Structure formats: structure tokens, C-alpha cells
Tab-separated table of C-alpha atoms and ligand atoms in Angstrom:
chain	number	residue	atom	x	y	z
A	233	MET	CA	-44.289	-9.261	16.772
A	234	THR	CA	-43.220	-9.373	13.136
A	235	ALA	CA	-41.419	-6.498	11.492
A	236	ALA	CA	-44.510	-5.595	9.612
A	237	THR	CA	-46.668	-5.417	12.735
A	238	THR	CA	-43.949	-3.476	14.589
A	239	ARG	CA	-44.074	-1.018	11.688
A	240	GLN	CA	-47.836	-0.720	11.823
A	241	ALA	CA	-47.528	-0.219	15.599
A	242	ALA	CA	-44.980	2.473	15.031
A	243	GLN	CA	-47.243	4.101	12.500
A	244	THR	CA	-50.204	4.203	14.783
A	245	SER	CA	-48.318	5.086	18.015
A	246	ALA	CA	-46.015	7.676	16.606
A	247	GLY	CA	-48.400	9.151	14.079
A	248	SER	CA	-46.433	10.864	11.294
A	249	GLY	CA	-43.486	12.045	13.509
A	250	PRO	CA	-39.883	11.476	12.431
A	251	GLU	CA	-39.678	8.182	14.269
A	252	ALA	CA	-42.647	6.767	12.352
A	253	ILE	CA	-41.137	7.971	9.109
A	254	LEU	CA	-37.875	6.301	9.971
A	255	ALA	CA	-39.649	3.091	10.994
A	256	LEU	CA	-41.485	2.932	7.686
A	257	LEU	CA	-38.593	3.941	5.542
A	258	PRO	CA	-37.983	1.127	3.042
A	259	LEU	CA	-34.210	1.501	3.510
A	260	PRO	CA	-32.673	-0.581	6.308
A	261	VAL	CA	-31.317	1.904	8.864
A	262	LEU	CA	-29.276	0.958	11.984
A	263	MET	CA	-27.537	2.758	14.751
A	264	VAL	CA	-24.760	1.262	16.953
A	265	ASP	CA	-23.173	2.644	20.074
A	266	ALA	CA	-19.475	3.201	20.686
A	267	GLU	CA	-19.078	-0.603	21.516
A	268	ASN	CA	-20.858	-1.522	18.223
A	269	ARG	CA	-23.909	-2.750	20.121
A	270	LEU	CA	-27.189	-2.104	18.245
A	271	ARG	CA	-29.139	0.813	19.622
A	272	TYR	CA	-31.776	1.064	16.908
A	273	LEU	CA	-32.889	-0.677	13.791
A	274	ASN	CA	-35.935	0.192	11.719
A	275	GLY	CA	-38.450	-2.178	10.158
A	276	ALA	CA	-36.585	-2.502	6.907
A	277	ALA	CA	-33.428	-3.425	8.810
A	278	GLU	CA	-35.363	-6.036	10.775
A	279	ASP	CA	-36.506	-7.527	7.477
A	280	PHE	CA	-33.089	-7.324	5.992
A	281	PHE	CA	-31.331	-9.178	8.814
A	282	GLY	CA	-34.288	-11.352	9.671
A	283	VAL	CA	-34.362	-10.322	13.343
A	284	SER	CA	-36.807	-8.315	15.416
A	285	ALA	CA	-35.621	-5.052	17.132
A	286	GLY	CA	-36.637	-6.606	20.410
A	287	THR	CA	-34.055	-9.333	20.159
A	288	ALA	CA	-31.375	-7.434	18.290
A	289	VAL	CA	-31.087	-4.186	20.343
A	290	GLY	CA	-28.269	-4.543	22.763
A	291	ARG	CA	-26.536	-7.267	20.745
A	292	SER	CA	-23.318	-6.616	18.965
A	293	LEU	CA	-23.427	-5.760	15.268
A	294	GLY	CA	-20.640	-8.282	14.712
A	295	GLU	CA	-22.959	-11.067	15.851
A	296	MET	CA	-25.318	-10.445	12.958
A	297	LEU	CA	-22.543	-10.493	10.359
A	298	ALA	CA	-19.767	-12.650	9.138
A	299	LYS	CA	-16.606	-12.267	11.208
A	300	ASP	CA	-14.601	-10.470	8.653
A	301	SER	CA	-17.440	-8.435	7.324
A	302	PRO	CA	-16.318	-5.233	5.512
A	303	LEU	CA	-19.155	-3.407	7.287
A	304	LEU	CA	-17.350	-3.556	10.583
A	305	THR	CA	-14.233	-2.054	8.947
A	306	LEU	CA	-16.340	0.774	7.514
A	307	VAL	CA	-17.880	1.507	10.873
A	308	GLU	CA	-14.438	1.673	12.457
A	309	GLN	CA	-13.178	3.876	9.680
A	310	VAL	CA	-15.989	6.402	10.238
A	311	ARG	CA	-15.493	6.290	14.000
A	312	VAL	CA	-11.847	7.163	13.581
A	313	SER	CA	-12.177	9.750	10.834
A	314	GLY	CA	-15.539	11.295	11.948
A	315	ALA	CA	-16.497	11.672	8.279
A	316	SER	CA	-19.318	9.935	6.530
A	317	LEU	CA	-18.626	7.555	3.656
A	318	THR	CA	-20.566	5.619	1.053
A	319	GLU	CA	-19.381	2.341	-0.314
A	320	HIS	CA	-20.891	0.526	-3.210
A	321	GLY	CA	-20.808	-3.184	-3.749
A	322	VAL	CA	-20.233	-4.165	-0.123
A	323	THR	CA	-21.039	-7.828	0.520
A	324	ILE	CA	-22.856	-8.429	3.685
A	325	GLY	CA	-23.141	-11.995	4.705
A	326	SER	CA	-24.133	-14.098	7.642
A	327	PRO	CA	-25.423	-17.670	7.955
A	328	ARG	CA	-28.844	-16.156	8.481
A	329	ILE	CA	-29.125	-13.841	5.525
A	330	GLY	CA	-26.619	-15.309	3.094
A	331	ALA	CA	-24.458	-13.046	1.056
A	332	ARG	CA	-25.982	-9.827	-0.274
A	333	ALA	CA	-24.352	-6.949	-2.149
A	334	VAL	CA	-25.469	-3.522	-0.962
A	335	SER	CA	-24.433	0.086	-1.062
A	336	VAL	CA	-23.755	1.430	2.468
A	337	ASP	CA	-23.867	4.856	3.835
A	338	VAL	CA	-22.075	5.128	7.123
A	339	GLY	CA	-21.959	8.363	9.262
A	340	PRO	CA	-21.478	9.523	12.796
A	341	GLY	CA	-24.507	9.381	15.106
A	342	PRO	CA	-25.753	12.003	17.567
A	343	HIS	CA	-23.507	11.046	20.433
A	344	ALA	CA	-19.731	10.244	20.553
A	345	GLY	CA	-18.896	6.908	19.118
A	346	GLU	CA	-22.387	6.275	17.751
A	347	ILE	CA	-22.611	5.328	14.106
A	348	ILE	CA	-25.588	5.296	11.735
A	349	LEU	CA	-25.690	2.955	8.852
A	350	SER	CA	-28.135	2.840	5.974
A	351	LEU	CA	-28.136	0.084	3.438
A	352	GLN	CA	-29.374	0.114	-0.096
A	353	GLN	CA	-29.973	-3.060	-1.967
A	354	ARG	CA	-30.671	-1.053	-5.057
A	355	SER	CA	-27.416	-0.914	-6.883
A	356	ILE	CA	-25.955	1.705	-9.100
A	357	ALA	CA	-27.723	1.318	-12.440
A	358	GLY	CA	-29.134	-1.807	-10.953
A	359	LYS	CA	-25.838	-3.590	-11.609
A	360	ILE	CA	-23.739	-3.660	-8.487
A	361	ASP	CA	-23.129	-7.228	-7.563
A	362	ARG	CA	-20.530	-9.218	-5.735
A	363	GLN	CA	-18.142	-9.077	-8.615
A	364	LEU	CA	-18.283	-5.349	-9.157
A	365	ASN	CA	-16.066	-3.784	-6.643
A	366	HIS	CA	-13.250	-5.904	-5.542
A	367	ARG	CA	-11.121	-3.660	-3.457
A	368	HIS	CA	-11.668	-5.974	-0.536
A	369	ALA	CA	-9.948	-8.824	-2.400
A	370	ALA	CA	-7.068	-6.561	-3.257
A	371	ARG	CA	-6.895	-5.306	0.356
A	372	SER	CA	-6.857	-8.705	1.932
A	373	VAL	CA	-3.843	-9.706	-0.037
A	374	THR	CA	-2.016	-6.386	0.573
A	375	ALA	CA	-0.379	-7.219	3.893
A	376	MET	CA	0.537	-10.656	2.736
A	377	ALA	CA	2.158	-9.387	-0.442
A	378	ALA	CA	4.284	-6.892	1.469
A	379	MET	CA	5.399	-9.549	3.898
A	380	LEU	CA	6.121	-12.069	1.169
A	381	ALA	CA	8.171	-9.578	-0.860
A	382	HIS	CA	10.263	-8.764	2.091
A	383	GLU	CA	10.691	-12.216	3.510
A	384	ILE	CA	11.157	-14.173	0.302
A	385	LYS	CA	13.178	-12.037	-2.034
A	386	ASN	CA	16.238	-11.628	0.131
A	387	PRO	CA	16.925	-15.256	0.920
A	388	LEU	CA	16.016	-16.102	-2.639
A	389	SER	CA	18.773	-13.889	-4.036
A	390	GLY	CA	21.155	-15.642	-1.614
A	391	ILE	CA	20.060	-19.022	-2.944
A	392	ARG	CA	20.476	-17.870	-6.501
A	393	GLY	CA	23.949	-16.442	-5.763
A	394	ALA	CA	24.989	-19.712	-4.118
A	395	ALA	CA	23.747	-21.714	-7.030
A	396	GLN	CA	25.717	-19.575	-9.459
A	397	LEU	CA	28.918	-20.058	-7.397
A	398	LEU	CA	28.316	-23.816	-7.338
A	399	GLU	CA	27.862	-23.804	-11.082
A	400	GLN	CA	31.430	-22.660	-11.666
A	401	THR	CA	32.896	-25.830	-10.185
A	402	ALA	CA	30.082	-28.305	-10.827
A	403	ALA	CA	30.342	-31.234	-13.194
A	404	PRO	CA	28.353	-30.698	-16.421
A	405	ASN	CA	25.564	-32.982	-15.166
A	406	ASP	CA	25.204	-31.052	-11.941
A	407	GLN	CA	25.189	-27.788	-13.802
A	408	GLU	CA	21.806	-28.685	-15.089
A	409	LEU	CA	20.625	-28.697	-11.498
A	410	THR	CA	22.198	-25.385	-10.608
A	411	HIS	CA	20.574	-23.945	-13.682
A	412	LEU	CA	17.278	-25.319	-12.461
A	413	ILE	CA	17.750	-23.647	-9.102
A	414	CYS	CA	18.437	-20.298	-10.745
A	415	GLU	CA	15.453	-20.572	-13.028
A	416	GLU	CA	13.016	-21.550	-10.345
A	417	ALA	CA	14.399	-18.795	-8.155
A	418	ASP	CA	13.751	-16.304	-10.921
A	419	ARG	CA	10.300	-17.612	-11.338
A	420	ILE	CA	9.542	-17.058	-7.650
A	421	VAL	CA	10.971	-13.524	-7.794
A	422	ALA	CA	8.753	-12.723	-10.803
A	423	LEU	CA	5.687	-13.976	-8.901
A	424	VAL	CA	6.639	-11.965	-5.786
A	425	ASN	CA	7.179	-8.922	-7.951
A	426	ARG	CA	3.666	-9.368	-9.367
A	427	MET	CA	2.242	-9.758	-5.932
A	428	GLU	CA	4.134	-6.778	-4.737
A	429	MET	CA	1.904	-4.618	-6.880
A	430	PHE	CA	-0.889	-5.350	-4.552
A	431	SER	CA	0.872	-3.778	-1.628
A	432	ASP	CA	1.462	-0.566	-3.534
A	433	GLN	CA	-1.078	1.746	-1.911
A	434	ARG	CA	0.069	4.908	-3.651
A	435	PRO	CA	-2.596	6.626	-5.746
A	436	ILE	CA	-2.223	5.870	-9.439
A	437	GLU	CA	-0.775	8.638	-11.532
A	438	ARG	CA	-3.377	9.477	-14.109
A	439	GLY	CA	-3.831	11.655	-17.155
A	440	PRO	CA	-5.890	11.639	-20.342
A	441	VAL	CA	-5.393	8.308	-22.105
A	442	ASN	CA	-6.720	7.108	-25.407
A	443	ILE	CA	-8.454	3.896	-24.517
A	444	HIS	CA	-8.276	2.676	-28.166
A	445	GLU	CA	-4.498	3.032	-28.225
A	446	VAL	CA	-4.385	0.990	-25.041
A	447	MET	CA	-6.564	-1.769	-26.440
A	448	GLN	CA	-4.814	-1.839	-29.758
A	449	HIS	CA	-1.467	-2.147	-28.038
A	450	ALA	CA	-2.672	-5.004	-25.907
A	451	GLN	CA	-4.109	-6.615	-28.943
A	452	ARG	CA	-0.813	-6.440	-30.816
A	453	VAL	CA	0.997	-8.033	-27.887
A	454	ALA	CA	-1.634	-10.692	-27.643
A	455	MET	CA	-1.484	-11.535	-31.318
A	456	ALA	CA	2.241	-11.907	-31.311
A	457	GLY	CA	2.012	-14.449	-28.481
A	458	PHE	CA	-0.737	-15.924	-26.495
A	459	ALA	CA	-3.622	-15.193	-28.807
A	460	ARG	CA	-1.955	-16.404	-32.058
A	461	GLY	CA	-4.598	-18.081	-34.295
A	462	VAL	CA	-7.471	-16.358	-32.466
A	463	THR	CA	-9.668	-14.045	-34.532
A	464	ILE	CA	-9.938	-10.633	-32.908
A	465	THR	CA	-12.631	-8.147	-34.017
A	466	GLU	CA	-12.633	-4.524	-32.934
A	467	ARG	CA	-15.824	-2.456	-32.580
A	468	TYR	CA	-14.738	0.930	-31.218
A	469	ASP	CA	-16.677	4.161	-30.795
A	470	PRO	CA	-14.160	6.596	-32.290
A	471	SER	CA	-15.918	9.587	-30.723
A	472	LEU	CA	-15.110	8.507	-27.159
A	473	PRO	CA	-13.275	11.072	-25.072
A	474	PRO	CA	-9.969	10.145	-23.415
A	475	VAL	CA	-10.245	8.291	-20.120
A	476	LEU	CA	-8.598	9.520	-16.922
A	477	GLY	CA	-6.130	6.759	-16.442
A	478	ASN	CA	-2.606	5.391	-16.316
A	479	ARG	CA	-1.733	4.083	-19.840
A	480	ASP	CA	0.689	1.338	-18.724
A	481	LEU	CA	-1.586	-0.023	-16.022
A	482	LEU	CA	-4.593	-0.020	-18.355
A	483	VAL	CA	-2.509	-2.001	-20.860
A	484	GLN	CA	-1.950	-4.520	-18.115
A	485	VAL	CA	-5.683	-4.704	-17.486
A	486	PHE	CA	-6.422	-5.477	-21.085
A	487	LEU	CA	-3.498	-7.871	-21.507
A	488	ASN	CA	-4.871	-9.889	-18.592
A	489	LEU	CA	-8.429	-9.856	-19.922
A	490	LEU	CA	-7.192	-10.742	-23.393
A	491	LYS	CA	-5.059	-13.583	-22.057
A	492	ASN	CA	-7.897	-15.111	-20.095
A	493	ALA	CA	-10.163	-14.784	-23.115
A	494	ALA	CA	-7.593	-16.363	-25.426
A	495	GLU	CA	-7.080	-19.152	-22.935
A	496	ALA	CA	-10.800	-19.756	-22.783
A	497	VAL	CA	-11.643	-20.048	-26.457
A	498	PRO	CA	-11.478	-23.289	-28.476
A	499	LYS	CA	-8.310	-24.017	-30.397
A	500	GLU	CA	-10.334	-23.825	-33.667
A	501	GLY	CA	-12.685	-21.011	-34.174
A	502	GLY	CA	-11.678	-18.864	-31.207
A	503	GLU	CA	-13.098	-15.399	-31.494
A	504	LEU	CA	-12.662	-12.297	-29.359
A	505	LEU	CA	-14.468	-9.042	-29.667
A	506	LEU	CA	-13.010	-5.838	-28.292
A	507	SER	CA	-15.389	-2.964	-28.063
A	508	THR	CA	-15.902	0.464	-26.545
A	509	TYR	CA	-18.934	2.617	-26.025
A	510	TYR	CA	-20.270	5.511	-24.028
A	511	GLN	CA	-22.789	5.038	-21.185
A	512	GLN	CA	-24.677	7.439	-19.163
A	513	GLY	CA	-25.855	7.195	-15.597
A	514	VAL	CA	-23.305	4.985	-13.835
A	515	ARG	CA	-21.605	6.808	-10.957
A	516	MET	CA	-19.283	5.682	-8.246
A	517	THR	CA	-17.983	7.006	-4.946
A	518	PRO	CA	-14.725	5.135	-4.518
A	519	HIS	CA	-13.551	6.588	-1.195
A	520	ALA	CA	-14.980	8.804	1.500
A	521	SER	CA	-12.447	11.506	0.560
A	522	GLU	CA	-13.209	11.438	-3.145
A	523	ALA	CA	-16.011	12.996	-5.035
A	524	ARG	CA	-18.641	10.973	-6.760
A	525	HIS	CA	-17.800	10.620	-10.389
A	526	ALA	CA	-19.344	9.254	-13.530
A	527	LEU	CA	-18.016	6.102	-15.348
A	528	PRO	CA	-19.082	6.919	-18.865
A	529	ILE	CA	-16.424	4.989	-20.816
A	530	VAL	CA	-16.903	1.275	-21.190
A	531	ALA	CA	-14.330	-1.038	-22.771
A	532	SER	CA	-15.004	-4.681	-23.040
A	533	VAL	CA	-13.404	-7.943	-23.966
A	534	GLN	CA	-15.758	-10.708	-25.151
A	535	ASP	CA	-14.865	-14.299	-26.059
A	536	ASN	CA	-16.719	-17.415	-27.361
A	537	GLY	CA	-15.275	-19.806	-24.861
A	538	LEU	CA	-17.208	-22.151	-22.574
A	539	GLY	CA	-17.851	-19.527	-19.991
A	540	ILE	CA	-16.915	-19.092	-16.363
A	541	PRO	CA	-17.682	-22.087	-14.153
A	542	GLU	CA	-20.600	-21.317	-11.797
A	543	ASP	CA	-18.741	-22.149	-8.583
A	544	LEU	CA	-15.953	-19.745	-9.453
A	545	ARG	CA	-18.093	-16.714	-9.999
A	546	PRO	CA	-18.587	-15.472	-6.449
A	547	HIS	CA	-14.770	-15.422	-5.930
A	548	LEU	CA	-13.606	-14.713	-9.433
A	549	PHE	CA	-11.600	-11.585	-8.601
A	550	ASP	CA	-10.047	-12.904	-5.444
A	551	PRO	CA	-6.348	-13.702	-5.645
A	552	PHE	CA	-5.293	-17.371	-6.206
A	553	VAL	CA	-8.558	-18.391	-7.726
A	554	THR	CA	-7.698	-20.418	-10.784
A	555	THR	CA	-8.686	-23.424	-12.845
A	556	LYS	CA	-5.510	-23.592	-14.860
A	557	PRO	CA	-2.736	-26.051	-14.108
A	558	SER	CA	-0.090	-23.362	-14.393
A	559	GLY	CA	-2.242	-20.352	-13.492
A	560	LYS	CA	-1.471	-18.168	-10.558
A	561	GLY	CA	-4.992	-16.853	-10.205
A	562	LEU	CA	-3.534	-13.309	-10.000
A	563	GLY	CA	-4.688	-11.868	-13.347
A	564	LEU	CA	-8.179	-10.839	-12.373
A	565	ALA	CA	-7.177	-9.810	-8.886
A	566	LEU	CA	-4.694	-7.421	-10.515
A	567	VAL	CA	-7.353	-6.185	-12.980
A	568	ALA	CA	-9.712	-5.483	-9.991
A	569	LYS	CA	-6.942	-3.620	-8.137
A	570	ILE	CA	-5.965	-1.435	-11.054
A	571	VAL	CA	-9.567	-0.692	-12.111
A	572	GLY	CA	-10.411	0.069	-8.509
A	573	GLY	CA	-7.415	2.374	-8.299
A	574	HIS	CA	-8.935	4.293	-11.245
A	575	GLY	CA	-12.183	4.655	-9.341
A	576	GLY	CA	-13.712	2.346	-12.002
A	577	ILE	CA	-15.721	-0.889	-12.069
A	578	VAL	CA	-15.097	-4.222	-13.626
A	579	GLU	CA	-17.921	-6.605	-14.111
A	580	PHE	CA	-18.593	-9.782	-16.114
A	581	GLU	CA	-21.391	-11.652	-17.732
A	582	SER	CA	-20.959	-15.200	-18.883
A	583	VAL	CA	-22.912	-17.806	-20.758
A	584	PRO	CA	-21.443	-20.540	-22.866
A	585	ARG	CA	-19.925	-19.094	-26.101
A	586	ARG	CA	-20.296	-15.508	-24.755
A	587	THR	CA	-18.291	-14.178	-21.829
A	588	VAL	CA	-17.797	-10.399	-21.526
A	589	PHE	CA	-15.660	-8.507	-19.166
A	590	ARG	CA	-16.544	-4.838	-19.021
A	591	VAL	CA	-14.321	-2.198	-17.614
A	592	MET	CA	-15.998	1.178	-16.818
A	593	LEU	CA	-13.777	4.192	-16.459
A	594	PRO	CA	-13.995	7.908	-15.755
A	595	ALA	CA	-13.428	10.357	-18.587
A	596	ALA	CA	-10.547	12.830	-18.414
A	597	PRO	CA	-11.696	16.367	-17.641
A	598	ALA	CA	-12.376	18.209	-20.883
A	599	GLY	CA	-9.877	20.637	-22.223
A	600	LYS	CA	-6.677	18.665	-21.377
A	601	ASP	CA	-4.516	17.464	-24.166
A	602	GLU	CA	-4.185	13.775	-24.574
A	603	LEU	CA	-0.902	12.570	-23.257
A	604	ARG	CA	-0.442	9.704	-25.650
B	111	ATP	N1	-12.816	-15.211	-20.273
B	111	ATP	C1	-12.888	-16.253	-19.397
B	111	ATP	N2	-13.620	-17.348	-19.687
B	111	ATP	C2	-13.711	-18.411	-18.814
B	111	ATP	N3	-13.108	-18.419	-17.641
B	111	ATP	C3	-12.405	-17.338	-17.246
B	111	ATP	C4	-12.216	-16.238	-18.136
B	111	ATP	N4	-11.525	-15.336	-17.446
B	111	ATP	C5	-11.160	-15.882	-16.261
B	111	ATP	N5	-11.711	-17.104	-16.154
B	111	ATP	C6	-11.648	-18.020	-15.006
B	111	ATP	O1	-11.132	-17.264	-13.915
B	111	ATP	C7	-9.992	-17.834	-13.360
B	111	ATP	C8	-9.125	-16.779	-12.733
B	111	ATP	O2	-8.595	-15.932	-13.741
B	111	ATP	P1	-7.201	-15.154	-13.404
B	111	ATP	O3	-6.868	-14.352	-14.604
B	111	ATP	O4	-7.392	-14.368	-12.127
B	111	ATP	O5	-6.191	-16.294	-13.118
B	111	ATP	P2	-5.553	-17.348	-14.143
B	111	ATP	O6	-5.760	-16.872	-15.575
B	111	ATP	O7	-6.043	-18.646	-13.819
B	111	ATP	O8	-3.992	-17.222	-13.821
B	111	ATP	P3	-3.001	-15.983	-14.107
B	111	ATP	O9	-3.809	-14.945	-14.758
B	111	ATP	O10	-2.468	-15.497	-12.785
B	111	ATP	O11	-1.933	-16.563	-14.955
B	111	ATP	C9	-9.350	-18.596	-14.454
B	111	ATP	O12	-8.471	-19.701	-14.011
B	111	ATP	C10	-10.500	-19.107	-15.277
B	111	ATP	O13	-11.021	-20.333	-14.705
B	112	MG	MG1	-5.362	-14.908	-16.170
């Protein structure tokens, strides 16, 4: 029996009772028991996963999803906390259905351990896609960053110290080598420090911030260094209210976006456009514990480079994704982490000669003075 006929059957057998309504609801709805075995799925869920209820009920939810699917983590989170949560931009993938970005509502079911999930393929403002919400990328690197920082920094300072001692008695030729050891050790420490930011789970301290001041500061730094020779145009909406943010972290966001843009443009005729504007209707629920909030302030960085290679796009914000010989592939992962920590969204659009990264941020509550 296909999902459509199952639904028709449900319609005729259950009349217009709640079960028939659920069966016909266009949103995929599932319920799992305390062991994550499927107890129920409606017609839309059958269509979504490409299975029939007859074969799926009794099977484990994990079997229908990729092993490390964030959905399983969300289910566990709700089971432990007992509180419902909504997550936007969750990628659900399996060999059968491919990867799809959805918004998921997860809540406790009628009996202990049972969990009800409903999925929405409709995205906030029709825009949620794989690249929008990258907290998973940041999360996956968190544990590793903490471990690396701990395990690498200590021995490294030992190595550096030893090299400095050697330097005192080394012949001039060998001093070059001890220098090299110190320099390379410093480079590793700098990388580890950058990675350590990922393991910082503390909430970001935020206040009202003038986004234009942030962008102008990043622009000045860029023009003094990595963006020398590139034409930068600004198109700001001066009436924008302050964002609710952390000024220094936001500077880091725009420095990374500007650096990528400057590295992407041609040597001759490189052009960047920095702009800001106000948008209505994009909302986000970042965590179960946090209220839904609007993201009305958009700040974007556009360049006229060749664009983002197609094969890179699905993983662009993951750490260590790079096409540059000396790139670390940490810039965009950091951008995603910081913007996510602001409850915001970063997305991109890219065609040759026009690549735009857009950062959407919440506005500071009215009535507070601007900090900077
Ligand atoms: N504006 C852009 N135009 C074209 N490609 C881009 C752009 N921004 C990012 N990319 C691509 O995304 C990759 C990842 O960017 P990311 O900033 O995370 O790392 P990186 O710039 O390679 O290294 P790092 O920032 O750590 O020095 C880049 O290597 C590049 O291929
Ligand atoms: Mg970069």
C-alpha cells in the first residue's frame, strides 16, 4: 500500500477524527518509544522517508537516518530535559532520502520516554538551507579543540624552551634551526589558540553595538593589510538600530569574511561591497531555553571573485575545509560559531563575479544606550 492509499484508507476508516487529521497532515510527524523505535508515522512522514508505516513501525529511528544524525541528539536532549525544542536548519540525511534541511519540533510524547517529532521542510523565510545554521560543525570540533589545546600546548612550550636553551650555545648556523623550531612552535600555538575558541561554550557577552562601526573597523584593518589594492564600496543604511552583539567578536566575523573576499578577487579590478539593511520576517529559535527572536539586521560582504566551488558548498562552514595552500579552513567555521552564538544566521549566495555572505543579527532592545 502506498502512502497515498494509506492516507485515503485512514480518511475513510477514521472519518474526520484526530487520527485521520494527523494522517492527512502535510507535515511529517513521527513518534518513537523510549528505545527510539518507531511507534507511529503519518503519511507525510512515510513520503518524507520513503518508507511505509507497515515496514517502519518497530524499527529503530537510527536505521532510517545517517549514523551521526543531529536528529538523534535532539531526541536524546528532549528525553533528558523533558522540554520541547525547535531547531532550524537541521540536516537529515540517509542513503535513501539524501540530505535535506528541515526545521524540527521535538517534544515529549504521552508516555515516559516517548518522543514526538514533526519536521518542516518549509524554511524560515524560505531560506534555511544546509549552510544556514552551522552549530553542528562548531559542536563537532569542540571536543577535539579542547583536547588539542590541552595536549599540545604544554609539550610545545617545553620544546620551545629547550630550543631557546640550545640557541645560547649553538653555532651560528645551528641557531637558524633553533629559530625555526621556535617560530614553528609559535605558529602551532597560534593555531591551537584559534581552535580553542571553538571549545568555549560560555554564552557571549552582548550589548548594543553599532554594526557600521564594526564594519568600518574591519575595513580599515583589511585595507592596511590583506585587502590592499582592492576597491571597497560601502552601502550602509544609517537608520539601522544597534545590534545585540559582542563588538570584538563581530569584528572577527567581518575580518574573516573580508579576508576571504579579498583572497577571492582578481589581482586587478578586485571589488568588495559592504552593505547593511533592515529586513522583516526572519525569526530564529536558537536553543530550547531561548525565546524566538527576530533577525532584522543584515550585514553583507560581497566580492567579484570567481565564486565558491560547487563541491565545497555543502561543507563550507565545516572546520578544515579549504582550497588555499596555506589556509587553515577555520575562518568560516569561526564565523559560523560566533554568529550562532549571537543567535544569528550566516548564509551565502555565489555565482561567478558575485559572491555574497550575509550575516543576520538580532537588534538590541530599544532604549539602551549604545556601548560603542
Ligand atoms: N568569498 C569567497 N569566494 C570564493 N571562495 C570562498 C569565499 N569565501 C570562502 N571561500 C572558500 O571557502 C574556503 C573556506 O574558507 P575559510 O575562511 O573557512 O578557510 P580559509 O580561508 O581557506 O582558511 P583560513 O580562513 O583559516 O585562513 C576557502 O578556502 C575558499 O575556497
Ligand atoms: Mg578564510
